[in-house]
CSV table of C-alpha atoms in Angstrom, one decimal:
chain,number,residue,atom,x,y,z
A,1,UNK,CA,-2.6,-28.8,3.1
A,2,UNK,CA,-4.2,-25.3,4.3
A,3,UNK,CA,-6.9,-23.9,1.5
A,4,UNK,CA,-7.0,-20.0,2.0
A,5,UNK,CA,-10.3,-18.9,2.7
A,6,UNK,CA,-11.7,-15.2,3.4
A,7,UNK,CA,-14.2,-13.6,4.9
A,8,UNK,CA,-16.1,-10.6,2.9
A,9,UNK,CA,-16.3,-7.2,4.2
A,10,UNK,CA,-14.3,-3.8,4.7
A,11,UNK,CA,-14.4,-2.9,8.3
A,12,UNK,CA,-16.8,-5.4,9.8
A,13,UNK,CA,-16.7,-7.4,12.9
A,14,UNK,CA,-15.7,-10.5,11.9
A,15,UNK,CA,-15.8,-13.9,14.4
A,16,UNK,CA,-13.3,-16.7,13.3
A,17,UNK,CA,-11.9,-19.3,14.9
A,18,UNK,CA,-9.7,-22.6,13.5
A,19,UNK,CA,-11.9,-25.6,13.2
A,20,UNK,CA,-9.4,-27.2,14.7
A,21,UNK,CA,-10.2,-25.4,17.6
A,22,UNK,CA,-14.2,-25.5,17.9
A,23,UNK,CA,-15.7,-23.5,20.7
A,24,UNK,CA,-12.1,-21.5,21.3
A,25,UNK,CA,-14.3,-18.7,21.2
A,26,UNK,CA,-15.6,-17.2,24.5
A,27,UNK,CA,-19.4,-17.5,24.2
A,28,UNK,CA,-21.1,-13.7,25.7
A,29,UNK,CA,-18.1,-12.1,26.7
A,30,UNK,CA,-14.3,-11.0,25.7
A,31,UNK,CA,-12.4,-11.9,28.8
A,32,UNK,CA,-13.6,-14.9,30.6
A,33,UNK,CA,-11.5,-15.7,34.2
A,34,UNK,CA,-10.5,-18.7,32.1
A,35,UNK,CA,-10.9,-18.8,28.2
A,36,UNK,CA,-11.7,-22.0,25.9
A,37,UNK,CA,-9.2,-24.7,25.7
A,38,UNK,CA,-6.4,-22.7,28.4
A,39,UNK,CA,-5.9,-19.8,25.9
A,40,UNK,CA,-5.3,-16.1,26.3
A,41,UNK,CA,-7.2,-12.9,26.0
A,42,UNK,CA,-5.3,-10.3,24.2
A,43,UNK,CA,-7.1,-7.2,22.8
A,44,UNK,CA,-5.1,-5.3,20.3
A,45,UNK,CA,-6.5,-1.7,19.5
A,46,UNK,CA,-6.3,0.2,16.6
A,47,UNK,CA,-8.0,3.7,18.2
A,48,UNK,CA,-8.3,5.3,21.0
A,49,UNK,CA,-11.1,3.6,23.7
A,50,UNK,CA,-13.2,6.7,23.4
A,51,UNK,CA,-13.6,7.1,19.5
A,52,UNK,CA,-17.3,7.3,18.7
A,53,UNK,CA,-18.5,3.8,17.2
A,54,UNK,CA,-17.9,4.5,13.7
A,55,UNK,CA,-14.5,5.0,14.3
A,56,UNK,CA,-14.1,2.7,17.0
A,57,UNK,CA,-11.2,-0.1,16.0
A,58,UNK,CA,-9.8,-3.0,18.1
A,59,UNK,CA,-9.8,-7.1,17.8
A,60,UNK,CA,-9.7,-9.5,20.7
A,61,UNK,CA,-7.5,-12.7,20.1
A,62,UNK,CA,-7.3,-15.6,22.0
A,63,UNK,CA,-3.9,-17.2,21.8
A,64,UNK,CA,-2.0,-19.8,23.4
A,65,UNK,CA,0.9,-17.4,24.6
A,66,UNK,CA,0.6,-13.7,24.6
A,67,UNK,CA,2.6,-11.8,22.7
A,68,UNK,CA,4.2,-10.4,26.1
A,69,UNK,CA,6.3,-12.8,26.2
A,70,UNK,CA,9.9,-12.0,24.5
A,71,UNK,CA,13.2,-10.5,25.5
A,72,UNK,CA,13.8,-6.7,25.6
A,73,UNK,CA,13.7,-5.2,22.1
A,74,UNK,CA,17.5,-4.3,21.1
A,75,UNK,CA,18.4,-2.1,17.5
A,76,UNK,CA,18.5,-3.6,14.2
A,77,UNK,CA,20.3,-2.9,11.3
A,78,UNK,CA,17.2,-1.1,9.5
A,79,UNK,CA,19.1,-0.5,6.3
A,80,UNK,CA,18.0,1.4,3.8
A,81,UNK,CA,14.7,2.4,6.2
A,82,UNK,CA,14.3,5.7,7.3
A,83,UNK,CA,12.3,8.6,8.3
A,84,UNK,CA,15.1,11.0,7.7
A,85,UNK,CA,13.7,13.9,5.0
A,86,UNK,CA,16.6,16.3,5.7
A,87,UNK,CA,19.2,13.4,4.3
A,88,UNK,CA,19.2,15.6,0.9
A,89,UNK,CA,18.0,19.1,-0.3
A,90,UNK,CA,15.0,19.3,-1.5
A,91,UNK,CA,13.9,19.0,-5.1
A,92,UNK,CA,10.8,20.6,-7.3
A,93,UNK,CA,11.8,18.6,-10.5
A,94,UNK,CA,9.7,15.9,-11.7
A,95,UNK,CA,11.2,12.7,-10.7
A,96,UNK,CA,10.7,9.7,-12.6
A,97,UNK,CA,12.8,6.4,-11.8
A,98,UNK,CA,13.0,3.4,-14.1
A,99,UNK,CA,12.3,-0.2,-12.4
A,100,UNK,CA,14.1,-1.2,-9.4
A,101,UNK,CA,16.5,-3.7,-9.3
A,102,UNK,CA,15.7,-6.8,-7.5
A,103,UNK,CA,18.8,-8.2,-6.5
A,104,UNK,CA,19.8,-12.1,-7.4
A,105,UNK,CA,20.0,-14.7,-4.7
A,106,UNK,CA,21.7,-16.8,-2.9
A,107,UNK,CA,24.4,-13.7,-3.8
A,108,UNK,CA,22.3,-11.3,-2.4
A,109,UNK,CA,19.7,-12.9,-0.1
A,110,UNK,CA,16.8,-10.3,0.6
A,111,UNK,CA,13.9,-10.9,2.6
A,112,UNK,CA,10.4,-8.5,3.1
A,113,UNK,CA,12.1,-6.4,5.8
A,114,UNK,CA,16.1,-6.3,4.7
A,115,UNK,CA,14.3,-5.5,0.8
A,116,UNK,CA,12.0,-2.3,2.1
A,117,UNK,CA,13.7,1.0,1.0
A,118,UNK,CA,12.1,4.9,1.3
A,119,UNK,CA,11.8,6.3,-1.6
A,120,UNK,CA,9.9,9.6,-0.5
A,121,UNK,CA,7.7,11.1,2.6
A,122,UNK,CA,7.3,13.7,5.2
A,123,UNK,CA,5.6,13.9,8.9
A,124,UNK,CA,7.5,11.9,11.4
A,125,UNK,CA,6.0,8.5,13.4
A,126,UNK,CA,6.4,10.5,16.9
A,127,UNK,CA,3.6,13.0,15.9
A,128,UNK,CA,1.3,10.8,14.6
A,129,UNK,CA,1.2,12.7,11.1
A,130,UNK,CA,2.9,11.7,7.5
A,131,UNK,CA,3.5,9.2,5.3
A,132,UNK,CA,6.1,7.5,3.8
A,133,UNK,CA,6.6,5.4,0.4
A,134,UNK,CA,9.0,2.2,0.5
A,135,UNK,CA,9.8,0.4,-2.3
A,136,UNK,CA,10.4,-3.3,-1.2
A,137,UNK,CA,12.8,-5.7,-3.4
A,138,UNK,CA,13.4,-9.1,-2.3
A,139,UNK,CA,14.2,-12.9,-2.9
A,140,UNK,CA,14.0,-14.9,-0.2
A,141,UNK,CA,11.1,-15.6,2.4
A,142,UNK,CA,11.3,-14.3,6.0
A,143,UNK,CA,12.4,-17.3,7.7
A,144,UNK,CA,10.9,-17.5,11.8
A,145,UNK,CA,11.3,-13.6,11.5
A,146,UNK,CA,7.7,-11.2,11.7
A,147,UNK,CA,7.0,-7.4,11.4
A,148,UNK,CA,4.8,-5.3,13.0
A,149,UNK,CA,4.9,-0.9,12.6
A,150,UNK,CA,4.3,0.4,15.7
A,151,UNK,CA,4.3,3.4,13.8
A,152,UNK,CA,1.2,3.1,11.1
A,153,UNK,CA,-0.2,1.4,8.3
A,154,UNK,CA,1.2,-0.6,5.5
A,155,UNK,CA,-0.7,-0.2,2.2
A,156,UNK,CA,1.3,-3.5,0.4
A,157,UNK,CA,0.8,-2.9,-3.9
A,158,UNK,CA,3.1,-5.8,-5.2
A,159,UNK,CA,4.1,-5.7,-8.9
A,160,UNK,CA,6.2,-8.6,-9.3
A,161,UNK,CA,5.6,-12.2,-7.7
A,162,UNK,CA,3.0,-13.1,-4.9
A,163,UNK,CA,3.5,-13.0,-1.3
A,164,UNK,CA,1.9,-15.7,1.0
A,165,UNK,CA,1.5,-13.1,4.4
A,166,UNK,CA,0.6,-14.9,7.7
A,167,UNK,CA,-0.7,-12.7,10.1
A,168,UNK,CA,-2.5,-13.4,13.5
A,169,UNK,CA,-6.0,-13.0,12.0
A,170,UNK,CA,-4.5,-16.0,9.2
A,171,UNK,CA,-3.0,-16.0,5.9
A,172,UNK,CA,-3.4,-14.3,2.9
A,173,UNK,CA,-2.3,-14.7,-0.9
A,174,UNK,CA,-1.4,-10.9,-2.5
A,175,UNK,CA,-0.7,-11.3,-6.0
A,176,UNK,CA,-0.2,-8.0,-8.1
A,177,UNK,CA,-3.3,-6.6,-9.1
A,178,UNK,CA,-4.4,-7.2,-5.6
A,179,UNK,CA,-3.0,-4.9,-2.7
A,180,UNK,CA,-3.4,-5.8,1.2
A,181,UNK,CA,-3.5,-3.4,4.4
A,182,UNK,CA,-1.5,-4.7,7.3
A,183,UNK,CA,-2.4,-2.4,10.5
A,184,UNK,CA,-0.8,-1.0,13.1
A,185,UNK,CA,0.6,-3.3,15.5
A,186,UNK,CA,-0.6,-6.4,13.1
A,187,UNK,CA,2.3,-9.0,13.7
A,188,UNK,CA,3.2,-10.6,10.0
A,189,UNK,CA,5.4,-12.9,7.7
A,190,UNK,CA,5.9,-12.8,4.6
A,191,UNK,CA,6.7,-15.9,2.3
A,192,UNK,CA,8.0,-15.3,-1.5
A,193,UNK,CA,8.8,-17.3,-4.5
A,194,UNK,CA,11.3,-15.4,-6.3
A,195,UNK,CA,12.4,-12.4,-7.2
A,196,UNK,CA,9.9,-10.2,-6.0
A,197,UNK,CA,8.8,-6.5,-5.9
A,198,UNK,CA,6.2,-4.1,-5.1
A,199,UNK,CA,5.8,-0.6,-3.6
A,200,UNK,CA,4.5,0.4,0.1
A,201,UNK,CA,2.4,3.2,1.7
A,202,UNK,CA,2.7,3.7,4.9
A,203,UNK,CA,0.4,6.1,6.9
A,204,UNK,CA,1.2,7.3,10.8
A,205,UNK,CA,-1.8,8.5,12.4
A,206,UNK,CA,-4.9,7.2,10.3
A,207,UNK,CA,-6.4,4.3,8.5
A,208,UNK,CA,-7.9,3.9,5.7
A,209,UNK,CA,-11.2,3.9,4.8
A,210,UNK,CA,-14.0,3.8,2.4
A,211,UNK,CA,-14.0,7.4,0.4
A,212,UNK,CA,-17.6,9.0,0.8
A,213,UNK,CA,-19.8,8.5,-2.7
A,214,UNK,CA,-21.7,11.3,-2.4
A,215,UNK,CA,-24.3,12.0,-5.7
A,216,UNK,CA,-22.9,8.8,-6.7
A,217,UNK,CA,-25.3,7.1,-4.7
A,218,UNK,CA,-25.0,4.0,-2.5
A,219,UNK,CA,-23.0,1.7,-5.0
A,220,UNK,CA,-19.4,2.0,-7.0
A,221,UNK,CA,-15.8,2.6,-7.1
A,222,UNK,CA,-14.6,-0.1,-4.5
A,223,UNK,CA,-17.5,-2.1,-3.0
A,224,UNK,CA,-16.5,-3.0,1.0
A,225,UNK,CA,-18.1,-6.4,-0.2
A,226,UNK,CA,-15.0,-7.1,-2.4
A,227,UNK,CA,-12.9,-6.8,0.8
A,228,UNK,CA,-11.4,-9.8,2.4
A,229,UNK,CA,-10.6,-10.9,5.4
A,230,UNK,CA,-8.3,-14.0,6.5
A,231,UNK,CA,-9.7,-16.8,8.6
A,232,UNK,CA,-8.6,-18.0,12.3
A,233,UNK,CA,-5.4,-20.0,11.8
A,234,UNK,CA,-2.7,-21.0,14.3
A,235,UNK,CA,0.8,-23.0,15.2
A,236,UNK,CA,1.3,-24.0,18.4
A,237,UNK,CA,5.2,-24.3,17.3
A,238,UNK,CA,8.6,-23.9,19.3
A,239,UNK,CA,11.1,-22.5,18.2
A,240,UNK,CA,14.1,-23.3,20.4
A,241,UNK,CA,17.0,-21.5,18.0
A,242,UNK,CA,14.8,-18.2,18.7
A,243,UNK,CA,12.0,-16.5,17.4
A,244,UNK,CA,12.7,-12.9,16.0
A,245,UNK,CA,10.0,-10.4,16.7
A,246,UNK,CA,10.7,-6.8,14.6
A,247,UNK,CA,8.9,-3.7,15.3
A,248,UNK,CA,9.3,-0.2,13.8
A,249,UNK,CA,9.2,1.9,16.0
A,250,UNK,CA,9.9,5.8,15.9
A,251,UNK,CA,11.2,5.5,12.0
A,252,UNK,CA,14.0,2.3,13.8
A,253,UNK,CA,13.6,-1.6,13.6
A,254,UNK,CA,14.1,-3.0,16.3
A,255,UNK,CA,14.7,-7.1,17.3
A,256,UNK,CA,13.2,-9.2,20.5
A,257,UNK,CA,13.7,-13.0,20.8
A,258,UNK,CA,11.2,-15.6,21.9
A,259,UNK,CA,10.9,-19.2,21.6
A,260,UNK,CA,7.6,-19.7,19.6
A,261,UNK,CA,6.0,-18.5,17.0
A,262,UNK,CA,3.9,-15.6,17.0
A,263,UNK,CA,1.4,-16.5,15.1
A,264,UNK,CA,-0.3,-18.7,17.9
A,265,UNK,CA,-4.1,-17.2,17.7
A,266,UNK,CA,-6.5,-19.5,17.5
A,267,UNK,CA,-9.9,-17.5,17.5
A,268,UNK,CA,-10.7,-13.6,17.2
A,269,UNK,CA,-13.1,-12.1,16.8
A,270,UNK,CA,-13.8,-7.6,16.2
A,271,UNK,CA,-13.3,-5.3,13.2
A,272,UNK,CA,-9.6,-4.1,13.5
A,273,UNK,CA,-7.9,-6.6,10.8
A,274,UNK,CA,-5.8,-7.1,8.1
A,275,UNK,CA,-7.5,-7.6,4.6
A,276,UNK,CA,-6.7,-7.7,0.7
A,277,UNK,CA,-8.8,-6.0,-2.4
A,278,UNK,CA,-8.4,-7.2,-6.0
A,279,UNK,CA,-8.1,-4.4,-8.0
A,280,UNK,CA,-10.2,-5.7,-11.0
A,281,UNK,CA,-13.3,-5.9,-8.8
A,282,UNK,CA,-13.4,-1.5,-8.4
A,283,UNK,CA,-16.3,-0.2,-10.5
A,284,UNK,CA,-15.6,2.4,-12.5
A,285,UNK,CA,-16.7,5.7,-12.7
A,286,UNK,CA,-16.2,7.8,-15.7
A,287,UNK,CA,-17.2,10.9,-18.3
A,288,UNK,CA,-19.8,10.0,-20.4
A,289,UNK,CA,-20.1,13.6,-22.4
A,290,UNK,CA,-17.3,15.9,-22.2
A,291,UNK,CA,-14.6,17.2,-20.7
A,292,UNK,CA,-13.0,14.7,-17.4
A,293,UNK,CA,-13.9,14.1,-13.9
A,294,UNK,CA,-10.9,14.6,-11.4
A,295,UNK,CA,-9.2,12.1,-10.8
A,296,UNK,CA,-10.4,11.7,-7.2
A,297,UNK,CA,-13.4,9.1,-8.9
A,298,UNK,CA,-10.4,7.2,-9.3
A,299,UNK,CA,-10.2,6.6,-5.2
A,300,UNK,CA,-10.0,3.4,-3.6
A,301,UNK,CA,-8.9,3.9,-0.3
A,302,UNK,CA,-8.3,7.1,1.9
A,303,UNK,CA,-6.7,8.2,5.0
A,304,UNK,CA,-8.1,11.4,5.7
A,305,UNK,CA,-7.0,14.5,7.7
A,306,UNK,CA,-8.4,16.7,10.4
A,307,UNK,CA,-9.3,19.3,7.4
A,308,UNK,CA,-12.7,17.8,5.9
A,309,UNK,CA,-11.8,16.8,2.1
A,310,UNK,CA,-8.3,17.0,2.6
A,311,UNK,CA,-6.6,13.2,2.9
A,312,UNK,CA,-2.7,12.7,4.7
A,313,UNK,CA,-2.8,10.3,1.5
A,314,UNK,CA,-5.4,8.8,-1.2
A,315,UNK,CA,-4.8,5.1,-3.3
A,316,UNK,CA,-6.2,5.9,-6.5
A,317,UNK,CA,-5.8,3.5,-9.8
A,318,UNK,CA,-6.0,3.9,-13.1
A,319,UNK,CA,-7.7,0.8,-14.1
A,320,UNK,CA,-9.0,-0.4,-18.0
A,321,UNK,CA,-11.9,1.5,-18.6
A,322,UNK,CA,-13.9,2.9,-22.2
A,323,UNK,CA,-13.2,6.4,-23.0
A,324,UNK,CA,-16.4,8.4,-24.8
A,325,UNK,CA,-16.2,11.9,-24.4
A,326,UNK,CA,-17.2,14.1,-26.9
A,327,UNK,CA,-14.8,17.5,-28.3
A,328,UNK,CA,-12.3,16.5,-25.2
A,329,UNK,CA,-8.6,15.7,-25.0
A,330,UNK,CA,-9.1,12.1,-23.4
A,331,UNK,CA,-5.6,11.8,-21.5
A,332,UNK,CA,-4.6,13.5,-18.6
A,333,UNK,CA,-4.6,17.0,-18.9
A,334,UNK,CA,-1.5,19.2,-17.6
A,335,UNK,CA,-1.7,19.9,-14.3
A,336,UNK,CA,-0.3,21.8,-11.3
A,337,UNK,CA,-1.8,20.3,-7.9
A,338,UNK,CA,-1.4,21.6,-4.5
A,339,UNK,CA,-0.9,17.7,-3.7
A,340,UNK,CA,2.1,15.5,-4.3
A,341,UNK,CA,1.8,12.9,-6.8
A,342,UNK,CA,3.7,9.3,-6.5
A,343,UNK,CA,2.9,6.9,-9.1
A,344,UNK,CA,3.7,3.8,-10.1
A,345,UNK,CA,2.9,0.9,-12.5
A,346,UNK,CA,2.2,-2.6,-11.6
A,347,UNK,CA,2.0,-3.8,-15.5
A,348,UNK,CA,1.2,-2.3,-18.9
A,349,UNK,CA,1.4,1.0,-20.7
A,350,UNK,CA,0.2,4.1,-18.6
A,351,UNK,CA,-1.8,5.9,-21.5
A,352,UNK,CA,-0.2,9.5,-21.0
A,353,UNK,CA,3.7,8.2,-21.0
A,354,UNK,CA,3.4,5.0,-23.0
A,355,UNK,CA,7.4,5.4,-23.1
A,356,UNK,CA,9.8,5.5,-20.1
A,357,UNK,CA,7.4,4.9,-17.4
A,358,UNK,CA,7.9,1.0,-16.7
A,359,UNK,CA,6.4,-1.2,-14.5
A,360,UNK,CA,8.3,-1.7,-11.4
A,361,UNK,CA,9.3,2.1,-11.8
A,362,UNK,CA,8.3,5.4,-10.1
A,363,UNK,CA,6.5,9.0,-10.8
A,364,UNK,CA,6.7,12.0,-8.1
A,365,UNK,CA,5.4,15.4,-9.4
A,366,UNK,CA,5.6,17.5,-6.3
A,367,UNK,CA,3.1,20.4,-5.2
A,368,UNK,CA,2.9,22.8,-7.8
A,369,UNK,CA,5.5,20.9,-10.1
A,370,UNK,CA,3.8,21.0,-13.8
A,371,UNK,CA,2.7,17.6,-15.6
A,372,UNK,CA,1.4,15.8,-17.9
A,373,UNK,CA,1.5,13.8,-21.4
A,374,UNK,CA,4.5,13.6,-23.0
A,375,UNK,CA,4.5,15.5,-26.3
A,376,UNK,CA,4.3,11.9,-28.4
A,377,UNK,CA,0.8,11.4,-26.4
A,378,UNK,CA,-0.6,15.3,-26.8
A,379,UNK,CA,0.3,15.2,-30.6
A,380,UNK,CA,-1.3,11.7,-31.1
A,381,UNK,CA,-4.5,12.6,-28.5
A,382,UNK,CA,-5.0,15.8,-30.2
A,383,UNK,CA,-5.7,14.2,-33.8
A,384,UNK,CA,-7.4,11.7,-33.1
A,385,UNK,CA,-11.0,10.8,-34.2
A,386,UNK,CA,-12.8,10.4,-31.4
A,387,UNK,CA,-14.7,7.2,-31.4
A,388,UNK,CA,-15.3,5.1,-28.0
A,389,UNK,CA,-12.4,3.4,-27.0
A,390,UNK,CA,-11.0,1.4,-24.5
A,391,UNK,CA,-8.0,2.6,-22.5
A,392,UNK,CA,-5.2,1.6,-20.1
A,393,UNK,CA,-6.1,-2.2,-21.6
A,394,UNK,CA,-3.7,-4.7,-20.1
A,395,UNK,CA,-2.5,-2.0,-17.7
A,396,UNK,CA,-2.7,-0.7,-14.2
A,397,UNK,CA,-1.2,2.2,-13.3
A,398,UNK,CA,-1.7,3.9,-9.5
A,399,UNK,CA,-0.8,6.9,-7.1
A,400,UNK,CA,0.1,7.4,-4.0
A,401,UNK,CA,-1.5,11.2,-3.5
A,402,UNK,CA,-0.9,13.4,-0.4
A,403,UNK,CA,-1.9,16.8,1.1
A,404,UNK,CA,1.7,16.7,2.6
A,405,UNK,CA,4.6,17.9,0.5
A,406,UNK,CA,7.3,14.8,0.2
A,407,UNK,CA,11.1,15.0,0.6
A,408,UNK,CA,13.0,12.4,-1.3
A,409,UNK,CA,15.5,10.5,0.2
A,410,UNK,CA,19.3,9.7,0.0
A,411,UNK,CA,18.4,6.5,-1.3
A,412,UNK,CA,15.6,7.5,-3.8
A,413,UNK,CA,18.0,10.5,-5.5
A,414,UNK,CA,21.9,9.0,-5.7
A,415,UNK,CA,22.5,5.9,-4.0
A,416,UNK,CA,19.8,3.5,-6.0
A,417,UNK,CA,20.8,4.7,-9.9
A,418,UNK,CA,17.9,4.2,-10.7
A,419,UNK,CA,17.0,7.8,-11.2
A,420,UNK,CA,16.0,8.8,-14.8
A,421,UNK,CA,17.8,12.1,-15.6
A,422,UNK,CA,16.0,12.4,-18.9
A,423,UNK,CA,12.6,12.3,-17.6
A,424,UNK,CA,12.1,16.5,-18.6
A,425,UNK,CA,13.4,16.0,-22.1
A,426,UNK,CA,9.7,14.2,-23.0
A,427,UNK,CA,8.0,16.9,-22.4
A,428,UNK,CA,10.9,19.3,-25.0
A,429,UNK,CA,9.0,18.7,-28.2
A,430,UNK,CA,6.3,20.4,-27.4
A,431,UNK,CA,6.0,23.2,-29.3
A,432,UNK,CA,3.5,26.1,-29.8
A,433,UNK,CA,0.2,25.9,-31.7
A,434,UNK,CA,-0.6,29.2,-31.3
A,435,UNK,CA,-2.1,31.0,-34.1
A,436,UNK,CA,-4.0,34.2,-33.4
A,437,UNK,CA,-5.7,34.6,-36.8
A,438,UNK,CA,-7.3,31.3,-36.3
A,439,UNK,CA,-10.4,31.0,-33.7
């Protein structure tokens, strides 16, 4: 029986190597004329050579066949997948959808990859420059089948049922209220018990990082020690019937065939890897007088832009928190940003749409697109005594925000139903308060 263990860190360089294995590390060098116990040398790079240090990215792994080794790539079926944003005209409402349907197996078996979906995006892979947002559905485990985007990074958020990912760097256990990055070029597998959902950002053309602190100081929001990291692990296993290798590439899936499994590393060592985050660990940081700090305190990850300040896309949570300002409506205010807004809820009761937005269900509010509490919540937040309270108890809400404006899919806006058509009527009862003899 394998225990899952970690390593603690965001963006260190890590050394691991499977205890089966001791010494499979080269000792003073990457790439030795011959390596430890007959393996190979395989450095996989997540930036350019040149990038100054800080920026620097790339792994060696020492495996016992390099991932050279397959037939030519041919097209796969890639489904509901795409990187089309011209599929549909575009549309300024506010979108809101209600959970996604997980379809029932063994009628519909769906695994990781034949379960991903777009729901929204913009930029295309070729460029290096956008984002997209997947929602994944699925029932069945990827069975000698892996992944890897050629094109960016996967930001994984599950909301319903864990996934067991193997990856080269090892495994890793991503239950909801935890999320996982899976890299560029990072081969993986993903193993589920059940019916299973969750929602995907994808970035081409940057990782993520750490956001800056500024005044905050040196400590808060998420800690890099919180980070984790999977240890070495390897199977030296053949797989006669055929291996299938899947890579996105260009906005496509395509499938190679080999006949072992990819997932044959059995030491690494560098600081380009994949790694989880629990969500209950970020330290939050909050208004304790009046009025409310952006939501950007909110930050846990960022993938930033050329433009300083300005991110392709930001993962920002809502987490349980107190609420103590003084004189200040305490839920979101309205709003019209020059970003674009997906959310989503992973469980709970987001505090300024306590009805209709549902966990396993979608937000967009588009640049310049008006939101904000329903008129239940501004009535109720309006009249309340204001005492110190906890909010978003139980819940955990997120969003997906970008400096690029998103297109909505085919997919997203007719063929998944799932669209609610009565999202603007929440916002119909509210009514005017104005009274210009009153101060």
């Amino acid at each position: 029986c394998f225990i899952l263990q970690y390593m603690s860190g965001f963006g260190n360089e890590h050394v691991s190597e499977d205890p089966r294995c001791p010494g499979a590390l080269p000792e003073g060098q990457n790439n030795p004329q011959v390596c430890p116990y007959g393996l190979y040398a395989e450095q996989l790079s997540g930036s350019a050579f040149t990038c100054p240090r800080p920026t620097n990215k790339r792994s060696w792994l020492y495996r016992i066949l390099p991932s050279v080794c397959h037939k030519p790539f041919k097209p796969l079926e890639e489904g509901h997948l795409t990187h089309n944003w011209d599929e549909v005209e575009p549309d300024p409402n506010q979108l809101r959808w209600k959970p996604f349907e997980i379809p029932k197996a063994p009628r519909n078996k769906l695994d990781f990859v034949s379960g991903l979906h777009t729901l929204c995006g913009a930029g295309e892979p070729r460029g290096r420059n956008g984002i997209a947002v997947h929602i994944f559905v699925c029932n069945t485990s990827m069975m000698d089948r892996c992944l890897y985007n050629s094109d960016g990074d996967f930001l994984i958020v599950p909301q319903q049922g864990k996934l067991l990912i193997t990856t080269e760097f090892g495994k890793m256990l991503v239950e909801p209220n935890e999320i996982c990055v899976i890299q560029q070029g990072m081969r993986f597998s993903v193993e589920v018990f059940g019916e299973t959902r969750g929602y995907i950002l994808e970035v081409y053309g940057a990782h993520f990082e750490l956001p800056d602190l500024g005044p905050i100081g040196a400590n808060g929001l998420a800690n890099p020690r919180d980070f984790l990291v999977p240890v070495a692990w390897y199977e030296d296993r053949q797989v006669p019937g055929g291996y299938m290798v899947i890579s996105k590439y260009q906005g496509k899936l395509f499938a190679a065939q080999q006949d072992f499994s990819p997932f044959n590393v059995v030491a690494w060592h560098g600081n380009y890897t994949p790694y989880k985050y629990h969500l209950e660990k970020f330290m939050v940081i909050n208004s304790v007088a009046f009025d409310h700090a952006d939501p950007s305190i909110f930050t846990v990850l960022t993938a930033k832009s050329t433009r300083p300040g300005v991110a392709v896309a930001d993962f920002v949570i809502f987490p349980p928190r107190w609420g103590v300002a003084n004189n200040t409506f305490r839920p979101p205010y309205y709003h019209r940003n020059c970003m674009s807004e997906f959310m989503g809820l992973i469980k709970g009761h987001y505090e300024a749409k306590e009805e209709g937005f549902q966990p396993g269900g979608a937000s967009l509010h588009s640049m310049m697109t008006p939101h904000g509490p329903d008129a239940d919540c501004f009535e109720k937040a309006s009249k309340a005594k204001l005492e110190p309270e906890r909010v978003a108890e139980g819940t955990m809400a997120f969003m997906f925000e970008s400096s690029l404006s998103l297109a909505v899919t085919k997919w997203g806006l007719q063929t998944s139903n799932h669209l609610d058509k009565n999202y603007y009527k929440c916002w119909e009862p509210l009514k005017s308060h104005f009274n210009p003899s009153c101060k």
